[in-house]
Coordinates of N, CA and C in Angstrom, one line a residue:
X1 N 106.2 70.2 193.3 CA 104.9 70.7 192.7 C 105.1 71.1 191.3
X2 N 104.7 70.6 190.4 CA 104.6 70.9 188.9 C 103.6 72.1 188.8
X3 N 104.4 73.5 188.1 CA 103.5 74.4 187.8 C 103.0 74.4 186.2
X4 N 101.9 75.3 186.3 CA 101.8 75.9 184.3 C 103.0 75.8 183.7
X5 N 103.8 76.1 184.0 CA 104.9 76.5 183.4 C 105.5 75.3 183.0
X6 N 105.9 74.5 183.7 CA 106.2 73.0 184.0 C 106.1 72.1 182.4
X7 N 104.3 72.0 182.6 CA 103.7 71.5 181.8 C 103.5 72.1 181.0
X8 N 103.8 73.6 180.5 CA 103.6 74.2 179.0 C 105.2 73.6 178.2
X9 N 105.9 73.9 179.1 CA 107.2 73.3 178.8 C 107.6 72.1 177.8
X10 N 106.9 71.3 179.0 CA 106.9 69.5 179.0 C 106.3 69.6 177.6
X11 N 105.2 70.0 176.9 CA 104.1 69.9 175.9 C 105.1 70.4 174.8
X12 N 105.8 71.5 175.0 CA 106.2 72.0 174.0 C 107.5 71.5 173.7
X13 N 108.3 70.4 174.6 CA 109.2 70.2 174.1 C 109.1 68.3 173.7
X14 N 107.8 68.0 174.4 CA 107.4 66.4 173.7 C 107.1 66.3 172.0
X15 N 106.1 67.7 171.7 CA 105.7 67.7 170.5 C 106.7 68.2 169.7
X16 N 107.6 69.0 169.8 CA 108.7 69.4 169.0 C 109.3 68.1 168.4
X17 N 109.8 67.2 169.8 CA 110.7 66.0 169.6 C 109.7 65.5 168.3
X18 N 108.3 64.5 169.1 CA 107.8 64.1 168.1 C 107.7 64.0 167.1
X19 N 107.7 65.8 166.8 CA 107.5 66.1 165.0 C 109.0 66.1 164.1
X20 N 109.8 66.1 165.0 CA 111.0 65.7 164.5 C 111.3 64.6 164.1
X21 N 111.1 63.5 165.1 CA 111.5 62.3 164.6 C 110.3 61.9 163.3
X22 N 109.2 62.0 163.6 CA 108.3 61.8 162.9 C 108.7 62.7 161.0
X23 N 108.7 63.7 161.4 CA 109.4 64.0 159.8 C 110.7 63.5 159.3
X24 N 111.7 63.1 159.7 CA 112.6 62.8 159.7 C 112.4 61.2 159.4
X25 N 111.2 60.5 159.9 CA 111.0 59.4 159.5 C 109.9 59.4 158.2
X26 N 109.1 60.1 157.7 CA 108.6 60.3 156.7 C 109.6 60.7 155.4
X27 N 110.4 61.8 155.6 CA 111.2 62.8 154.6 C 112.0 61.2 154.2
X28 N 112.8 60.6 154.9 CA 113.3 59.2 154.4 C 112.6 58.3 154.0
X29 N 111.6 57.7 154.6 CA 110.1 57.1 153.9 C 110.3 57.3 152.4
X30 N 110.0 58.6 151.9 CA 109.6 59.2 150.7 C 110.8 59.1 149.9
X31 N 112.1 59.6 150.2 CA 113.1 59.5 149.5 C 113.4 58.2 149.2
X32 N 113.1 57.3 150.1 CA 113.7 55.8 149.7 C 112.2 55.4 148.6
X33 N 111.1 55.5 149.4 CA 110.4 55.0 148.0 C 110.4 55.3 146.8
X34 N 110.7 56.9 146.5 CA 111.0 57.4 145.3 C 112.1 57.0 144.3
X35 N 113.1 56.4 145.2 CA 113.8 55.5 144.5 C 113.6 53.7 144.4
X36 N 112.5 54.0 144.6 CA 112.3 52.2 144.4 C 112.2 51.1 145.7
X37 N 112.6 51.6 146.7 CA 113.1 50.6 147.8 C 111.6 50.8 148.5
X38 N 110.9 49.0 148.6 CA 109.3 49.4 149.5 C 109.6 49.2 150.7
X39 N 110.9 49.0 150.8 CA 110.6 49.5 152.7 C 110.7 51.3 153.0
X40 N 110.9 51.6 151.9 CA 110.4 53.7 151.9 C 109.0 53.6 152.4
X41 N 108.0 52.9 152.0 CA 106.4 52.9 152.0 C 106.8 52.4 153.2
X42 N 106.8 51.7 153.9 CA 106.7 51.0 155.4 C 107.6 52.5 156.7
X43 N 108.5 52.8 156.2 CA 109.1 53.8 156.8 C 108.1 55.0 157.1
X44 N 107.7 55.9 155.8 CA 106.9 57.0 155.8 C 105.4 56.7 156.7
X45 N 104.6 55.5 156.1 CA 103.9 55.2 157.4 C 103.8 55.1 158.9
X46 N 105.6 54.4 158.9 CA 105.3 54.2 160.3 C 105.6 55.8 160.8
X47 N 105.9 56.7 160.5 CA 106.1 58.2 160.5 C 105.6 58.6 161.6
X48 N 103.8 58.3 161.9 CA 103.3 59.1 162.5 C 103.3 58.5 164.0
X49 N 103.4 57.0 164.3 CA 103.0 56.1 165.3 C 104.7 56.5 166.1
X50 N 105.7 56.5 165.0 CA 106.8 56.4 165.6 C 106.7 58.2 166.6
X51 N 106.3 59.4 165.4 CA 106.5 60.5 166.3 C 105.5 60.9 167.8
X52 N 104.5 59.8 167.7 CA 103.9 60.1 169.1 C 104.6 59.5 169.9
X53 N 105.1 58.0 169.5 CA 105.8 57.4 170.9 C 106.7 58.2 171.2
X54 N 107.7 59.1 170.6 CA 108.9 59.7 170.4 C 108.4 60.8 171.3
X55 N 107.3 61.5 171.5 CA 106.7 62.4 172.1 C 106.2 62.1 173.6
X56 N 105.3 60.8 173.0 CA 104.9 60.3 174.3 C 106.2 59.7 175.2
X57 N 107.1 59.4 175.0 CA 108.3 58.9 176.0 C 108.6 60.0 176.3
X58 N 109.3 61.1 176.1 CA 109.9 62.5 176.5 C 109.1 62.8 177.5
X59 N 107.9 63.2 177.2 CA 107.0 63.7 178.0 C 106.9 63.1 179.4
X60 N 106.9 61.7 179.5 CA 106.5 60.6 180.4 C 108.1 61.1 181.1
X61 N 109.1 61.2 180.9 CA 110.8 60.6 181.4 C 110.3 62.5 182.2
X62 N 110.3 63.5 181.3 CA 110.4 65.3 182.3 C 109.0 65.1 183.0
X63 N 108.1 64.0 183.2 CA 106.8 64.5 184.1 C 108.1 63.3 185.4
X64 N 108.6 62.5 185.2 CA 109.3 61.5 186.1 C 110.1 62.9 187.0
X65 N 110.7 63.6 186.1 CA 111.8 64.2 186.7 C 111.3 65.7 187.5
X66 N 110.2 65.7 186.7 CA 109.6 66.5 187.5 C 108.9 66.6 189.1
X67 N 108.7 65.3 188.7 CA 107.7 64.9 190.4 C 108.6 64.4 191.2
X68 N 110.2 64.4 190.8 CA 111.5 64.3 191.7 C 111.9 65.4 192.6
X69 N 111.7 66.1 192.0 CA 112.3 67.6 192.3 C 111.1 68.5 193.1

């Protein structure tokens, strides 16, 4: 049985990941375009699609592990 707890968890540790990868993929984005390279612009964009999937998989794999247990 998945409690509150469970899923405040799960939430708080999907969107941490997410915004990690997600800045981590923008902060290089920026640095590379600032030096000239336009795959920096393609990088920083894909920033935000990349940090939900990155969020949204985590979340999905501890709700798996959850409804194991």
């Amino acid at each position: 049985m998945i409690s509150r707890r469970d899923i405040a968890w799960l939430g708080t540790i999907a969107g941490f990941a997410g915004g990690l990868v997600g800045g981590i993929a923008l902060g290089l984005g920026i640095a590379l375009a600032l030096r000239g390279a336009m795959l920096g612009i393609a990088l920083a964009l894909a920033g935000v699609p990349l940090s939900g999937l990155a969020g949204w998989l985590i979340a999905r794999r501890l709700a798996a592990e959850s409804e194991r247990v």
